[in-house]
PDB file of C-alpha atoms and ligand atoms in Angstrom:
ATOM      1  CA  MET A   1      -0.141  -0.196   0.225  1.00  0.00           C
ATOM      2  CA  ILE A   2       1.303   3.530  -0.942  1.00  0.00           C
ATOM      3  CA  LEU A   3       0.840   5.684   1.774  1.00  0.00           C
ATOM      4  CA  PRO A   4       0.780   9.703   2.440  1.00  0.00           C
ATOM      5  CA  ILE A   5       3.605  11.770   1.705  1.00  0.00           C
ATOM      6  CA  ILE A   6       4.041  14.267   4.291  1.00  0.00           C
ATOM      7  CA  THR A   7       5.626  18.056   3.299  1.00  0.00           C
ATOM      8  CA  TYR A   8       7.302  20.592   4.592  1.00  0.00           C
ATOM      9  CA  PRO A   9       5.999  22.772   6.689  1.00  0.00           C
ATOM     10  CA  ASN A  10       3.526  20.047   8.388  1.00  0.00           C
ATOM     11  CA  LYS A  11       4.568  20.579  11.780  1.00  0.00           C
ATOM     12  CA  GLN A  12       4.878  16.510  12.548  1.00  0.00           C
ATOM     13  CA  LEU A  13       7.818  15.924  10.346  1.00  0.00           C
ATOM     14  CA  LYS A  14       9.125  17.598  13.527  1.00  0.00           C
ATOM     15  CA  ALA A  15       8.082  14.888  16.234  1.00  0.00           C
ATOM     16  CA  LEU A  16      10.729  13.576  18.023  1.00  0.00           C
ATOM     17  CA  SER A  17      10.481   9.765  17.626  1.00  0.00           C
ATOM     18  CA  SER A  18      10.526   7.000  19.254  1.00  0.00           C
ATOM     19  CA  GLU A  19      12.391   3.504  19.945  1.00  0.00           C
ATOM     20  CA  VAL A  20      10.953   0.521  18.046  1.00  0.00           C
ATOM     21  CA  THR A  21      10.326  -1.899  20.792  1.00  0.00           C
ATOM     22  CA  HIS A  22       7.633  -4.323  19.241  1.00  0.00           C
ATOM     23  CA  PHE A  23       9.409  -6.354  16.029  1.00  0.00           C
ATOM     24  CA  ASP A  24       6.104  -8.337  14.812  1.00  0.00           C
ATOM     25  CA  GLU A  25       4.131  -8.443  11.913  1.00  0.00           C
ATOM     26  CA  ARG A  26       2.926  -4.894  12.315  1.00  0.00           C
ATOM     27  CA  LEU A  27       6.303  -3.400  12.241  1.00  0.00           C
ATOM     28  CA  HIS A  28       7.576  -5.995   9.163  1.00  0.00           C
ATOM     29  CA  LEU A  29       3.883  -4.410   7.008  1.00  0.00           C
ATOM     30  CA  PHE A  30       4.917  -0.976   7.527  1.00  0.00           C
ATOM     31  CA  LEU A  31       8.136  -1.396   6.112  1.00  0.00           C
ATOM     32  CA  ASP A  32       7.091  -2.925   2.736  1.00  0.00           C
ATOM     33  CA  ASN A  33       4.884   0.067   2.917  1.00  0.00           C
ATOM     34  CA  MET A  34       7.189   2.028   3.241  1.00  0.00           C
ATOM     35  CA  PHE A  35       9.295   0.646   0.844  1.00  0.00           C
ATOM     36  CA  GLU A  36       6.113   0.564  -1.689  1.00  0.00           C
ATOM     37  CA  THR A  37       6.041   4.388  -1.093  1.00  0.00           C
ATOM     38  CA  MET A  38       9.531   5.503  -1.602  1.00  0.00           C
ATOM     39  CA  ILE A  39      10.013   4.088  -4.832  1.00  0.00           C
ATOM     40  CA  SER A  40       6.807   5.069  -6.185  1.00  0.00           C
ATOM     41  CA  SER A  41       8.304   8.582  -5.607  1.00  0.00           C
ATOM     42  CA  ASN A  42      11.102   8.593  -6.851  1.00  0.00           C
ATOM     43  CA  GLY A  43      13.076   8.301  -3.601  1.00  0.00           C
ATOM     44  CA  ILE A  44      15.982   6.449  -2.188  1.00  0.00           C
ATOM     45  CA  GLY A  45      15.479   6.776   1.295  1.00  0.00           C
ATOM     46  CA  LEU A  46      12.366   7.229   3.871  1.00  0.00           C
ATOM     47  CA  ALA A  47      12.458   7.560   7.587  1.00  0.00           C
ATOM     48  CA  ALA A  48       8.726   6.851   8.810  1.00  0.00           C
ATOM     49  CA  ILE A  49       7.417  10.073  10.262  1.00  0.00           C
ATOM     50  CA  GLN A  50       7.158  11.046   6.408  1.00  0.00           C
ATOM     51  CA  VAL A  51       4.492   9.059   6.638  1.00  0.00           C
ATOM     52  CA  ALA A  52       2.906  10.207   9.782  1.00  0.00           C
ATOM     53  CA  ASN A  53       4.576   7.256  12.157  1.00  0.00           C
ATOM     54  CA  PRO A  54       6.660   8.885  14.813  1.00  0.00           C
ATOM     55  CA  ILE A  55       9.093   5.444  15.179  1.00  0.00           C
ATOM     56  CA  ARG A  56      13.011   5.633  15.116  1.00  0.00           C
ATOM     57  CA  ALA A  57      12.794   3.137  11.529  1.00  0.00           C
ATOM     58  CA  LEU A  58      13.893   4.244   8.383  1.00  0.00           C
ATOM     59  CA  ILE A  59      14.843   2.908   4.710  1.00  0.00           C
ATOM     60  CA  LEU A  60      17.277   3.574   1.978  1.00  0.00           C
ATOM     61  CA  CYS A  61      17.982   1.684  -1.387  1.00  0.00           C
ATOM     62  CA  ILE A  62      20.626   3.768  -3.358  1.00  0.00           C
ATOM     63  CA  PRO A  63      20.605   3.266  -6.592  1.00  0.00           C
ATOM     64  CA  ASP A  64      23.081   1.080  -8.814  1.00  0.00           C
ATOM     65  CA  GLU A  65      25.543   2.762 -11.185  1.00  0.00           C
ATOM     66  CA  GLU A  66      22.462   3.145 -14.152  1.00  0.00           C
ATOM     67  CA  GLY A  67      20.449   4.951 -10.815  1.00  0.00           C
ATOM     68  CA  ASN A  68      18.236   2.002 -11.229  1.00  0.00           C
ATOM     69  CA  GLN A  69      17.369   0.392  -7.457  1.00  0.00           C
ATOM     70  CA  HIS A  70      17.144  -3.367  -7.086  1.00  0.00           C
ATOM     71  CA  LYS A  71      14.600  -4.635  -4.052  1.00  0.00           C
ATOM     72  CA  GLU A  72      18.258  -6.727  -2.272  1.00  0.00           C
ATOM     73  CA  ASN A  73      20.081  -3.204  -1.798  1.00  0.00           C
ATOM     74  CA  LEU A  74      16.851  -2.525   0.469  1.00  0.00           C
ATOM     75  CA  ILE A  75      18.341  -1.320   4.019  1.00  0.00           C
ATOM     76  CA  GLU A  76      15.964  -1.494   6.586  1.00  0.00           C
ATOM     77  CA  ILE A  77      17.512   0.204   9.708  1.00  0.00           C
ATOM     78  CA  ILE A  78      15.862   0.604  13.115  1.00  0.00           C
ATOM     79  CA  ASN A  79      17.007   1.904  16.179  1.00  0.00           C
ATOM     80  CA  PRO A  80      19.640   3.475  14.522  1.00  0.00           C
ATOM     81  CA  VAL A  81      22.358   5.148  16.936  1.00  0.00           C
ATOM     82  CA  ILE A  82      25.905   6.727  14.313  1.00  0.00           C
ATOM     83  CA  HIS A  83      30.162   5.973  15.694  1.00  0.00           C
ATOM     84  CA  THR A  84      33.065   7.151  14.674  1.00  0.00           C
ATOM     85  CA  PRO A  85      31.954   9.745  12.313  1.00  0.00           C
ATOM     86  CA  ARG A  86      34.807  10.904  10.217  1.00  0.00           C
ATOM     87  CA  GLY A  87      35.657  13.845   8.125  1.00  0.00           C
ATOM     88  CA  THR A  88      33.227  15.995   5.719  1.00  0.00           C
ATOM     89  CA  VAL A  89      31.848  16.304   2.487  1.00  0.00           C
ATOM     90  CA  LEU A  90      29.275  18.995   0.705  1.00  0.00           C
ATOM     91  CA  TYR A  91      26.394  16.886  -0.981  1.00  0.00           C
ATOM     92  CA  GLN A  92      23.226  18.500  -2.608  1.00  0.00           C
ATOM     93  CA  GLU A  93      20.496  16.712  -0.957  1.00  0.00           C
ATOM     94  CA  GLY A  94      16.860  16.416  -1.951  1.00  0.00           C
ATOM     95  CA  CYS A  95      13.822  15.263   0.280  1.00  0.00           C
ATOM     96  CA  LEU A  96      10.298  13.356  -0.663  1.00  0.00           C
ATOM     97  CA  SER A  97       8.653  16.142   2.066  1.00  0.00           C
ATOM     98  CA  VAL A  98      10.974  18.916   0.291  1.00  0.00           C
ATOM     99  CA  PRO A  99       9.138  18.308  -3.122  1.00  0.00           C
ATOM    100  CA  GLY A 100      11.407  20.463  -5.739  1.00  0.00           C
ATOM    101  CA  PHE A 101      14.341  21.473  -3.779  1.00  0.00           C
ATOM    102  CA  TYR A 102      17.910  20.659  -3.771  1.00  0.00           C
ATOM    103  CA  GLU A 103      20.929  22.191  -1.703  1.00  0.00           C
ATOM    104  CA  ASP A 104      24.234  21.732  -0.500  1.00  0.00           C
ATOM    105  CA  VAL A 105      24.192  20.183   2.967  1.00  0.00           C
ATOM    106  CA  GLU A 106      27.776  19.022   5.040  1.00  0.00           C
ATOM    107  CA  ARG A 107      27.756  16.084   6.267  1.00  0.00           C
ATOM    108  CA  TYR A 108      30.024  13.207   8.046  1.00  0.00           C
ATOM    109  CA  GLU A 109      32.036  11.798   5.179  1.00  0.00           C
ATOM    110  CA  SER A 110      32.458   8.055   6.995  1.00  0.00           C
ATOM    111  CA  LEU A 111      30.393   6.742   9.918  1.00  0.00           C
ATOM    112  CA  THR A 112      29.570   3.535  11.502  1.00  0.00           C
ATOM    113  CA  LEU A 113      26.352   2.571  12.331  1.00  0.00           C
ATOM    114  CA  HIS A 114      24.477  -0.064  15.105  1.00  0.00           C
ATOM    115  CA  TYR A 115      20.941  -0.719  13.705  1.00  0.00           C
ATOM    116  CA  GLN A 116      18.415  -3.200  14.286  1.00  0.00           C
ATOM    117  CA  ASN A 117      16.890  -4.692  11.224  1.00  0.00           C
ATOM    118  CA  ARG A 118      13.316  -6.009  11.268  1.00  0.00           C
ATOM    119  CA  HIS A 119      13.742  -8.645  13.733  1.00  0.00           C
ATOM    120  CA  GLY A 120      15.528  -6.600  16.363  1.00  0.00           C
ATOM    121  CA  GLU A 121      18.928  -8.263  15.519  1.00  0.00           C
ATOM    122  CA  THR A 122      21.428  -6.013  15.549  1.00  0.00           C
ATOM    123  CA  SER A 123      23.888  -5.308  12.411  1.00  0.00           C
ATOM    124  CA  ILE A 124      27.336  -2.857  12.268  1.00  0.00           C
ATOM    125  CA  LEU A 125      27.482  -0.637   8.881  1.00  0.00           C
ATOM    126  CA  HIS A 126      30.456   1.050   7.813  1.00  0.00           C
ATOM    127  CA  ALA A 127      29.139   3.771   5.287  1.00  0.00           C
ATOM    128  CA  THR A 128      30.690   5.790   3.334  1.00  0.00           C
ATOM    129  CA  ASP A 129      29.494   7.734  -0.369  1.00  0.00           C
ATOM    130  CA  LEU A 130      25.603   8.593  -0.835  1.00  0.00           C
ATOM    131  CA  LEU A 131      24.694   5.857   1.585  1.00  0.00           C
ATOM    132  CA  ALA A 132      26.674   7.876   5.248  1.00  0.00           C
ATOM    133  CA  ILE A 133      24.759  10.874   3.974  1.00  0.00           C
ATOM    134  CA  ALA A 134      21.665   9.617   2.981  1.00  0.00           C
ATOM    135  CA  ILE A 135      21.723   7.139   6.804  1.00  0.00           C
ATOM    136  CA  GLN A 136      22.554  10.877   8.265  1.00  0.00           C
ATOM    137  CA  HIS A 137      19.592  12.465   6.246  1.00  0.00           C
ATOM    138  CA  GLU A 138      17.132  10.058   7.181  1.00  0.00           C
ATOM    139  CA  ILE A 139      18.436   9.858  10.615  1.00  0.00           C
ATOM    140  CA  ASP A 140      17.715  13.663  10.992  1.00  0.00           C
ATOM    141  CA  HIS A 141      14.328  13.059  10.806  1.00  0.00           C
ATOM    142  CA  LEU A 142      14.072  10.874  13.140  1.00  0.00           C
ATOM    143  CA  ASP A 143      15.254  13.750  15.510  1.00  0.00           C
ATOM    144  CA  GLY A 144      12.355  16.105  13.580  1.00  0.00           C
ATOM    145  CA  LYS A 145      14.823  17.662  11.614  1.00  0.00           C
ATOM    146  CA  LEU A 146      14.857  18.073   8.309  1.00  0.00           C
ATOM    147  CA  PHE A 147      17.915  18.919   5.554  1.00  0.00           C
ATOM    148  CA  ILE A 148      16.730  22.288   5.241  1.00  0.00           C
ATOM    149  CA  GLU A 149      17.683  23.904   8.876  1.00  0.00           C
ATOM    150  CA  LYS A 150      21.167  23.312   7.713  1.00  0.00           C
ATOM    151  CA  LEU A 151      21.369  25.342   5.167  1.00  0.00           C
ATOM    152  CA  SER A 152      22.400  29.305   6.191  1.00  0.00           C
ATOM    153  CA  TYR A 153      20.745  32.739   7.649  1.00  0.00           C
ATOM    154  CA  ASN A 154      20.291  33.731   2.843  1.00  0.00           C
ATOM    155  CA  ARG A 155      19.582  30.321   2.211  1.00  0.00           C
ATOM    156  CA  ARG A 156      16.937  28.983   3.879  1.00  0.00           C
ATOM    157  CA  LYS A 157      15.314  33.125   3.258  1.00  0.00           C
ATOM    158  CA  LYS A 158      16.300  32.319  -0.286  1.00  0.00           C
ATOM    159  CA  PHE A 159      14.533  28.784   0.463  1.00  0.00           C
ATOM    160  CA  GLU A 160      10.633  29.638   1.904  1.00  0.00           C
ATOM    161  CA  LYS A 161      10.320  32.640  -0.108  1.00  0.00           C
ATOM    162  CA  GLU A 162      10.535  30.376  -3.468  1.00  0.00           C
ATOM    163  CA  TYR A 163       9.113  27.624  -1.480  1.00  0.00           C
ATOM    164  CA  LYS A 164       5.832  29.463  -0.397  1.00  0.00           C
ATOM    165  CA  ARG A 165       5.513  30.193  -4.046  1.00  0.00           C
ATOM    166  CA  ALA A 166       6.005  27.020  -5.897  1.00  0.00           C
ATOM    167  CA  LEU A 167       3.111  25.817  -2.872  1.00  0.00           C
ATOM    168  CA  LYS A 168       1.210  28.589  -4.163  1.00  0.00           C
ATOM    169  CA  GLU A 169       1.423  28.256  -7.624  1.00  0.00           C
ATOM    170  CA  LYS A 170       0.272  24.044  -6.823  1.00  0.00           C
ATOM    171  CA  LYS A 171      -3.037  25.419  -5.588  1.00  0.00           C
TER     172      LYS A 171
HETATM  173  C1  LIG T   1      20.535  12.912  -0.569  1.00  0.00           C
HETATM  174  C2  LIG T   1      20.525  12.482   0.814  1.00  0.00           C
HETATM  175  C3  LIG T   1      19.400  11.794   1.510  1.00  0.00           C
HETATM  176  C4  LIG T   1      18.289  11.392   0.326  1.00  0.00           C
HETATM  177  C5  LIG T   1      17.438  10.533   0.598  1.00  0.00           C
HETATM  178  C6  LIG T   1      16.023  11.435   0.646  1.00  0.00           C
HETATM  179  N1  LIG T   1      16.174  12.023  -0.380  1.00  0.00           N
HETATM  180  C7  LIG T   1      15.330  11.437  -1.603  1.00  0.00           C
HETATM  181  O1  LIG T   1      15.414  10.291  -1.483  1.00  0.00           O
HETATM  182  C8  LIG T   1      14.547  12.477  -2.631  1.00  0.00           C
HETATM  183  C9  LIG T   1      13.991  11.893  -2.804  1.00  0.00           C
HETATM  184  C10 LIG T   1      13.092  12.436  -4.471  1.00  0.00           C
HETATM  185  C11 LIG T   1      12.647  12.246  -5.209  1.00  0.00           C
HETATM  186  C12 LIG T   1      10.813  13.519  -6.138  1.00  0.00           C
HETATM  187  O2  LIG T   1      11.418  13.006  -7.653  1.00  0.00           O
HETATM  188  C13 LIG T   1      11.505  12.915  -8.723  1.00  0.00           C
HETATM  189  O3  LIG T   1      12.286  12.768  -8.526  1.00  0.00           O
HETATM  190  C14 LIG T   1      10.392  12.587 -10.005  1.00  0.00           C
HETATM  191  C15 LIG T   1      11.966  14.462  -6.052  1.00  0.00           C
HETATM  192  O4  LIG T   1      11.167  15.814  -7.281  1.00  0.00           O
HETATM  193  C16 LIG T   1      10.454  16.275  -6.897  1.00  0.00           C
HETATM  194  O5  LIG T   1      10.416  17.311  -5.909  1.00  0.00           O
HETATM  195  C17 LIG T   1       9.540  17.520  -7.841  1.00  0.00           C
HETATM  196  C18 LIG T   1      12.655  15.072  -4.750  1.00  0.00           C
HETATM  197  C19 LIG T   1      13.067  14.208  -3.725  1.00  0.00           C
HETATM  198  C20 LIG T   1      18.819  11.519  -1.117  1.00  0.00           C
HETATM  199  C21 LIG T   1      20.556  12.541  -1.652  1.00  0.00           C
HETATM  200 CO1  LIG T   2      14.749  13.593   3.691  1.00  0.00          CO
END
């Protein structure tokens, strides 16, 4: 089932998501729905709060060199904790909750992630490149933060003006 994606400036996106404690069939069905929703919207990452569920769960499916996404590359990340972040890098980010807007954001270049899978089993992942960037972007969602909050004052002002105009044009 495709779920509706919440978009900025909806205040639900500011929620602090809660730890997942039940790794049951309900969670599995929800994760399956998140995947369907993300793929149908051409996303590479989605956090549960973006579909109105404030739990610490996110999914990522990094495209291959031809830009194609494969379900075997899907990573379901629950209750993530970042360890040993290293370096910084600028990357132009986009977000399904901020449609039509892309901006350079500074992130750690690499990190080690401790997380649980859909069965509650603990895993450790070393991430670099787009995977490391997307992990940080999605974990920010779990903490109620959007990438636009990392923009400089002037870039944020420009964004607000352009975004408001785009919203008006859509109506
Ligand atoms: C850098 C950091 C984090 C990510 C992962 C999360 N972002 C996305 O998956 C964004 C997807 C996206 C898709 C859109 O739809 C199409 O391109 C058809 C999109 O489109 C519009 O806004 C009109 C915007 C964002 C990725 C990179
Ligand atoms: Co996002």
